[in-house]
């Protein structure tokens, strides 16, 4: 068991996916990517072996935010954008809980952008699953802060003028200690990322590309179609050279990511032409976020070509709730355990006799 | 000053010996029953500290007292300007008093701006101590004095003491080795020393305070102590100050007990710590800095050894969000703010209403709307607290009456939140927050038992006989729902802001269920048990019969209203008084009480918000008397307005404007 979950009580008996299904009927649109994520999470949870009464899912508002209703754990469906703040209070005051936030691109990056970046910089022990479908679903199809420029939606009949956020670039800029990305339909990969997030001490941000088959269908097809994915997706693995595409002679991808010596930026090269010597080896634990940031910039925002998935960054740094608990303990050492009578009396008192 | 008793010249000052200056000219000591002093200077002159110290000396001497700090929102407004004037008024007496006083008997003016800004509040004959060093041509011009008021005769009707405070301070510190600039800064302590001599204040606590405050800069500490002593000695020796005054301790004003001086924000913070202890729940404060509430955050941050977690959030919304998250986890959760912050928190308060979790929302009200008057007082958030949310979202409201009462009110707000599983508003204001008074320290045995029972087991049997947990299965008495905190096996449940099915808490869009849930949430708040409102109507006791007029207020107007009522009664008027601590729900007997009086007068520091509620709920013709100056009511003015409004029906009893009152309120 990882250090991150050391304070969370363990399940007494072996758990199965069924233990994490609530009795509520799931009400997402048929074919929604959320079903796949729910199944992936429910089937992953038993692996953690935690007492399920010590697991809490907190969400905001949006399609994805209905998620807690379907988990047979403790849960709160709160208000738009505020889940990271609510979860911060919960995780900070109850270190025996495993706290998960479920949010979407509108919830986390638009109305709740402030809470997201501050949760990341504080590094509270909570795991944020950001379902990114690049559209507003629950309000029926307006563009979101991750929609591409020029997107035609109900609120942008002539095309969206907003430049989108790259959620992972944003997270790294906000000092996130754990940043990862996965795809709704790739359960195996998604669960590997969830595992790494659960093991991480502090705030983990997992962006999950999720298909909205009603308002933005096929947004991530290029990453899912077997043929196109080979060229479009860069699968990052810690300690491995960053290679993708059709296999080269050595069995690894024909394409590689190298650092341009002139600009310091990253670029994609054909290793059969340029050789493999300069291909970067992925280091998620690198103390500087510079290379992770550069990786997040490789994807073409329009075509999604060269989209990295996997754990981009996973580093250790001070965890807010751990440090707060330590301050409380230190205060008792320094000042003694709180004595209310002494506190109320303060320094200067006088007595009126009866 | 209402009574002066001359005693034989040369009575030794109570603590003069401590100070060691021995050449003593013939001095008179007069006895007073009460004094109002106002210290005024630049916002960088240390007037608040000076006032605080004089207050501490006065409190430990055993006088009753009430204070009114008044300062600009700017940290350091341009020096020597009218907007930069900061003042601290202190009223102390040998008897029970209720307000910081209407008009100062003594003004300490550190510069021309301080004189100009405050002279209008002074009655004829008041004493003015001015720092003549600051009355240069440019300083006078900056505040629009064409001629020096110390020389042009315009202050003839006052008793002016011109004192070169800066020069005397520099002289006293000439051997200190301090740079002129640093030495000059001790002039407020010189003034404090002088006033401490004039009023026979004990000096030891200020000296030890200064040594502690500047422990890391012993030369500064010594300089301040030296200036303080020099000020005392100056009073003792100079012929300009021929008289000193004694105000005896207010022994009979206080019930037996141990007392301290306390400000409203400090009392409120202590009340929260006490509530946490009495509830046996850890305290969690989510807060974002805002005037005048930040001191509660500062204070609670110092008490981590009580298990108090303070979280300074990224914004007001996150502050209450984190508190709500902590409440879900089983903490006694609090958020502290002022009016603008409440506006931002509204949606989360609505969520707390829907989730039915205990949560304290402390609103230290200030002048509004918008940024308004951040450092001034007002009580104009009542209707915001009452109604400022979408949907039907009732929230109980508790309001303290005095600085010390903030302690008790915090415990009461916690009782309601914990018993009924609801967010609760605690409406303090800037006047209570920064004002102070002597406070009897309660014994721990006097504090209420606030322990709660968390849900531990299923509470419902399904048709098939299985035992399940229903998060919205209510207590039949209180209508409170169970508080099942994460970590409790078998009670896993989901709650949210979407309408819930009665009992199960599952999402429900059923029309009849929504109607039922809205009414049930309202019924829960309406059914909160609060004490009946007490009416002070001396005629009922002494046989002269019920008064025709009832004056009713809420919150921090308690002091001025009570003082005004006393004043009316002393002049032979008959008026009953009631004061509301619970604004939602209102006390069960209130309708009956209101019905027993021909006239109901409601003084408020807003445009009639309580009057509006009373009129709507009880169909009573409540007369509103209002003031929104950012300052508390003055007792004399209020007495005149109440007397006018209480005139027999048929004359125009309504009084919207205060009559400008001169003179000195004896309350």
Short mmCIF file of N, CA and C in Angstrom, two decimals, chain B residues 190-277:
data_model
loop_
_atom_site.label_atom_id
_atom_site.label_comp_id
_atom_site.label_asym_id
_atom_site.label_seq_id
_atom_site.Cartn_x
_atom_site.Cartn_y
_atom_site.Cartn_z
N UNK B 190 3.88 59.12 24.77
CA UNK B 190 3.95 60.32 25.62
C UNK B 190 2.53 60.79 25.94
N UNK B 191 1.70 60.84 24.90
CA UNK B 191 0.30 61.27 25.10
C UNK B 191 -0.43 60.31 26.03
N UNK B 192 -0.17 59.02 25.84
CA UNK B 192 -0.82 58.03 26.70
C UNK B 192 -0.39 58.21 28.15
N UNK B 193 0.90 58.48 28.35
CA UNK B 193 1.40 58.70 29.70
C UNK B 193 0.73 59.90 30.35
N UNK B 194 0.58 60.97 29.56
CA UNK B 194 -0.06 62.18 30.08
C UNK B 194 -1.51 61.90 30.49
N UNK B 195 -2.24 61.22 29.61
CA UNK B 195 -3.64 60.91 29.92
C UNK B 195 -3.74 59.93 31.08
N UNK B 196 -2.77 59.02 31.16
CA UNK B 196 -2.78 58.05 32.26
C UNK B 196 -2.58 58.76 33.59
N UNK B 197 -1.74 59.82 33.55
CA UNK B 197 -1.59 60.62 34.77
C UNK B 197 -2.89 61.37 35.09
N UNK B 198 -3.47 61.97 34.06
CA UNK B 198 -4.67 62.78 34.28
C UNK B 198 -5.81 61.98 34.91
N UNK B 199 -5.87 60.70 34.58
CA UNK B 199 -7.00 59.88 35.04
C UNK B 199 -6.57 58.77 36.00
N UNK B 200 -5.36 58.92 36.55
CA UNK B 200 -4.91 58.00 37.59
C UNK B 200 -4.99 56.55 37.15
N UNK B 201 -4.57 56.29 35.92
CA UNK B 201 -4.62 54.91 35.43
C UNK B 201 -3.41 54.13 35.95
N UNK B 202 -3.56 52.86 36.23
CA UNK B 202 -2.40 52.04 36.57
C UNK B 202 -1.48 51.90 35.36
N UNK B 203 -0.18 51.91 35.59
CA UNK B 203 0.75 51.99 34.46
C UNK B 203 1.53 50.71 34.19
N UNK B 204 1.54 49.81 35.16
CA UNK B 204 2.44 48.66 35.01
C UNK B 204 2.10 47.81 33.80
N UNK B 205 0.81 47.64 33.52
CA UNK B 205 0.44 46.74 32.43
C UNK B 205 0.90 47.30 31.09
N UNK B 206 0.87 48.63 30.94
CA UNK B 206 1.34 49.21 29.68
C UNK B 206 2.84 49.05 29.54
N UNK B 207 3.56 49.24 30.63
CA UNK B 207 5.01 49.07 30.54
C UNK B 207 5.38 47.64 30.18
N UNK B 208 4.70 46.68 30.81
CA UNK B 208 5.06 45.29 30.48
C UNK B 208 4.57 44.93 29.07
N UNK B 209 3.45 45.54 28.67
CA UNK B 209 2.98 45.33 27.30
C UNK B 209 4.03 45.80 26.29
N UNK B 210 4.56 47.00 26.52
CA UNK B 210 5.53 47.56 25.57
C UNK B 210 6.80 46.72 25.52
N UNK B 211 7.21 46.23 26.69
CA UNK B 211 8.44 45.42 26.70
C UNK B 211 8.23 44.11 25.96
N UNK B 212 7.01 43.59 26.05
CA UNK B 212 6.72 42.33 25.36
C UNK B 212 6.56 42.56 23.86
N UNK B 213 5.84 43.63 23.53
CA UNK B 213 5.57 43.91 22.11
C UNK B 213 6.86 44.13 21.33
N UNK B 214 7.79 44.84 21.96
CA UNK B 214 9.04 45.14 21.27
C UNK B 214 10.19 44.32 21.83
N UNK B 215 9.88 43.08 22.20
CA UNK B 215 10.90 42.23 22.84
C UNK B 215 12.12 42.07 21.94
N UNK B 216 11.88 42.04 20.63
CA UNK B 216 12.99 41.82 19.71
C UNK B 216 13.77 43.11 19.43
N UNK B 217 13.19 44.25 19.85
CA UNK B 217 13.89 45.52 19.66
C UNK B 217 13.91 46.25 20.99
N UNK B 218 14.79 45.81 21.89
CA UNK B 218 14.77 46.35 23.26
C UNK B 218 14.96 47.87 23.30
N UNK B 219 15.70 48.44 22.33
CA UNK B 219 15.90 49.89 22.38
C UNK B 219 14.58 50.62 22.08
N UNK B 220 13.78 50.05 21.18
CA UNK B 220 12.48 50.65 20.89
C UNK B 220 11.55 50.49 22.10
N UNK B 221 11.60 49.33 22.73
CA UNK B 221 10.78 49.09 23.92
C UNK B 221 11.11 50.13 24.99
N UNK B 222 12.41 50.31 25.24
CA UNK B 222 12.81 51.27 26.27
C UNK B 222 12.39 52.69 25.91
N UNK B 223 12.52 53.02 24.63
CA UNK B 223 12.14 54.36 24.19
C UNK B 223 10.65 54.60 24.45
N UNK B 224 9.83 53.61 24.14
CA UNK B 224 8.39 53.78 24.36
C UNK B 224 8.06 53.91 25.84
N UNK B 225 8.73 53.09 26.65
CA UNK B 225 8.49 53.18 28.10
C UNK B 225 8.95 54.55 28.62
N UNK B 226 10.10 54.99 28.12
CA UNK B 226 10.61 56.30 28.54
C UNK B 226 9.64 57.42 28.15
N UNK B 227 9.15 57.37 26.91
CA UNK B 227 8.21 58.40 26.46
C UNK B 227 6.93 58.35 27.29
N UNK B 228 6.48 57.15 27.59
CA UNK B 228 5.27 56.96 28.39
C UNK B 228 5.45 57.58 29.78
N UNK B 229 6.59 57.29 30.38
CA UNK B 229 6.87 57.86 31.71
C UNK B 229 7.04 59.38 31.65
N UNK B 230 7.67 59.82 30.57
CA UNK B 230 7.88 61.27 30.41
C UNK B 230 6.53 61.98 30.30
N UNK B 231 5.59 61.35 29.61
CA UNK B 231 4.25 61.93 29.49
C UNK B 231 3.58 62.03 30.86
N UNK B 232 3.73 60.97 31.63
CA UNK B 232 3.17 60.97 32.99
C UNK B 232 3.79 62.10 33.81
N UNK B 233 5.10 62.15 33.78
CA UNK B 233 5.82 63.14 34.57
C UNK B 233 5.50 64.56 34.13
N UNK B 234 5.28 64.71 32.84
CA UNK B 234 4.92 66.02 32.32
C UNK B 234 3.61 66.50 32.95
N UNK B 235 2.64 65.61 33.01
CA UNK B 235 1.37 65.95 33.65
C UNK B 235 1.57 66.31 35.11
N UNK B 236 2.42 65.52 35.72
CA UNK B 236 2.68 65.70 37.15
C UNK B 236 3.33 67.05 37.46
N UNK B 237 4.19 67.52 36.56
CA UNK B 237 5.00 68.69 36.88
C UNK B 237 4.52 69.98 36.24
N UNK B 238 3.95 69.91 35.05
CA UNK B 238 3.66 71.15 34.36
C UNK B 238 2.45 71.84 34.99
N UNK B 239 2.49 73.15 34.93
CA UNK B 239 1.40 73.89 35.57
C UNK B 239 0.15 73.94 34.71
N UNK B 240 0.32 73.63 33.45
CA UNK B 240 -0.85 73.66 32.57
C UNK B 240 -1.90 72.63 33.00
N UNK B 241 -1.42 71.54 33.58
CA UNK B 241 -2.37 70.51 34.02
C UNK B 241 -2.46 70.58 35.54
N UNK B 242 -3.39 71.39 36.00
CA UNK B 242 -3.48 71.63 37.44
C UNK B 242 -4.36 70.59 38.12
N UNK B 243 -5.15 69.90 37.32
CA UNK B 243 -6.15 69.01 37.90
C UNK B 243 -5.99 67.62 37.30
N UNK B 244 -6.09 66.63 38.16
CA UNK B 244 -6.23 65.27 37.64
C UNK B 244 -7.54 64.70 38.16
N UNK B 245 -7.94 63.62 37.58
CA UNK B 245 -9.30 63.13 37.83
C UNK B 245 -9.28 61.69 38.27
N UNK B 246 -10.23 61.39 39.14
CA UNK B 246 -10.41 60.00 39.55
C UNK B 246 -11.79 59.54 39.12
N UNK B 247 -11.83 58.38 38.55
CA UNK B 247 -13.11 57.73 38.28
C UNK B 247 -13.05 56.40 39.01
N UNK B 248 -13.86 56.27 40.03
CA UNK B 248 -13.75 55.10 40.89
C UNK B 248 -14.16 53.83 40.13
N UNK B 249 -13.65 52.69 40.58
CA UNK B 249 -14.08 51.42 39.96
C UNK B 249 -15.60 51.27 40.05
N UNK B 250 -16.13 50.57 39.04
CA UNK B 250 -17.58 50.41 38.98
C UNK B 250 -18.00 49.14 39.68
N UNK B 251 -17.63 49.07 40.93
CA UNK B 251 -17.81 47.80 41.65
C UNK B 251 -19.24 47.32 41.63
N UNK B 252 -20.18 48.22 41.82
CA UNK B 252 -21.57 47.76 41.96
C UNK B 252 -22.23 47.47 40.61
N UNK B 253 -21.55 47.85 39.51
CA UNK B 253 -22.14 47.63 38.20
C UNK B 253 -22.03 46.18 37.75
N UNK B 254 -21.16 45.45 38.40
CA UNK B 254 -20.88 44.10 37.89
C UNK B 254 -21.31 43.02 38.87
N UNK B 255 -21.95 41.99 38.37
CA UNK B 255 -22.18 40.82 39.23
C UNK B 255 -20.83 40.21 39.59
N UNK B 256 -20.80 39.47 40.70
CA UNK B 256 -19.53 38.87 41.11
C UNK B 256 -18.97 37.98 40.01
N UNK B 257 -17.66 37.92 39.95
CA UNK B 257 -17.02 37.05 38.96
C UNK B 257 -15.66 37.58 38.58
N UNK B 258 -15.00 36.85 37.70
CA UNK B 258 -13.72 37.30 37.18
C UNK B 258 -13.96 37.94 35.82
N UNK B 259 -13.37 39.10 35.63
CA UNK B 259 -13.63 39.89 34.42
C UNK B 259 -12.36 40.12 33.62
N UNK B 260 -12.58 40.38 32.35
CA UNK B 260 -11.51 40.86 31.47
C UNK B 260 -12.14 41.81 30.48
N UNK B 261 -11.31 42.55 29.80
CA UNK B 261 -11.81 43.37 28.71
C UNK B 261 -11.79 42.52 27.44
N UNK B 262 -12.83 42.65 26.60
CA UNK B 262 -12.85 41.81 25.40
C UNK B 262 -13.54 42.56 24.25
N UNK B 263 -13.01 42.37 23.05
CA UNK B 263 -13.64 42.93 21.85
C UNK B 263 -14.58 41.89 21.26
N UNK B 264 -15.47 42.33 20.40
CA UNK B 264 -16.46 41.43 19.83
C UNK B 264 -15.83 40.31 19.00
N UNK B 265 -14.85 40.65 18.18
CA UNK B 265 -14.25 39.61 17.35
C UNK B 265 -13.49 38.58 18.19
N UNK B 266 -12.86 39.05 19.25
CA UNK B 266 -12.14 38.11 20.12
C UNK B 266 -13.15 37.20 20.83
N UNK B 267 -14.22 37.81 21.34
CA UNK B 267 -15.24 37.03 22.03
C UNK B 267 -15.85 36.01 21.07
N UNK B 268 -16.04 36.42 19.83
CA UNK B 268 -16.64 35.52 18.86
C UNK B 268 -15.71 34.33 18.57
N UNK B 269 -14.43 34.63 18.40
CA UNK B 269 -13.46 33.55 18.16
C UNK B 269 -13.42 32.60 19.36
N UNK B 270 -13.44 33.15 20.56
CA UNK B 270 -13.44 32.30 21.75
C UNK B 270 -14.73 31.48 21.83
N UNK B 271 -15.82 32.09 21.44
CA UNK B 271 -17.10 31.37 21.44
C UNK B 271 -17.05 30.16 20.51
N UNK B 272 -16.37 30.32 19.39
CA UNK B 272 -16.26 29.20 18.45
C UNK B 272 -15.38 28.08 19.02
N UNK B 273 -14.28 28.48 19.66
CA UNK B 273 -13.42 27.47 20.28
C UNK B 273 -14.20 26.74 21.38
N UNK B 274 -14.96 27.51 22.16
CA UNK B 274 -15.74 26.91 23.24
C UNK B 274 -16.81 25.98 22.68
N UNK B 275 -17.44 26.39 21.58
CA UNK B 275 -18.48 25.55 20.97
C UNK B 275 -17.89 24.23 20.49
N UNK B 276 -16.69 24.31 19.92
CA UNK B 276 -16.01 23.11 19.46
C UNK B 276 -15.75 22.16 20.63
N UNK B 277 -15.31 22.73 21.73
CA UNK B 277 -15.03 21.90 22.91
C UNK B 277 -16.32 21.30 23.45
#
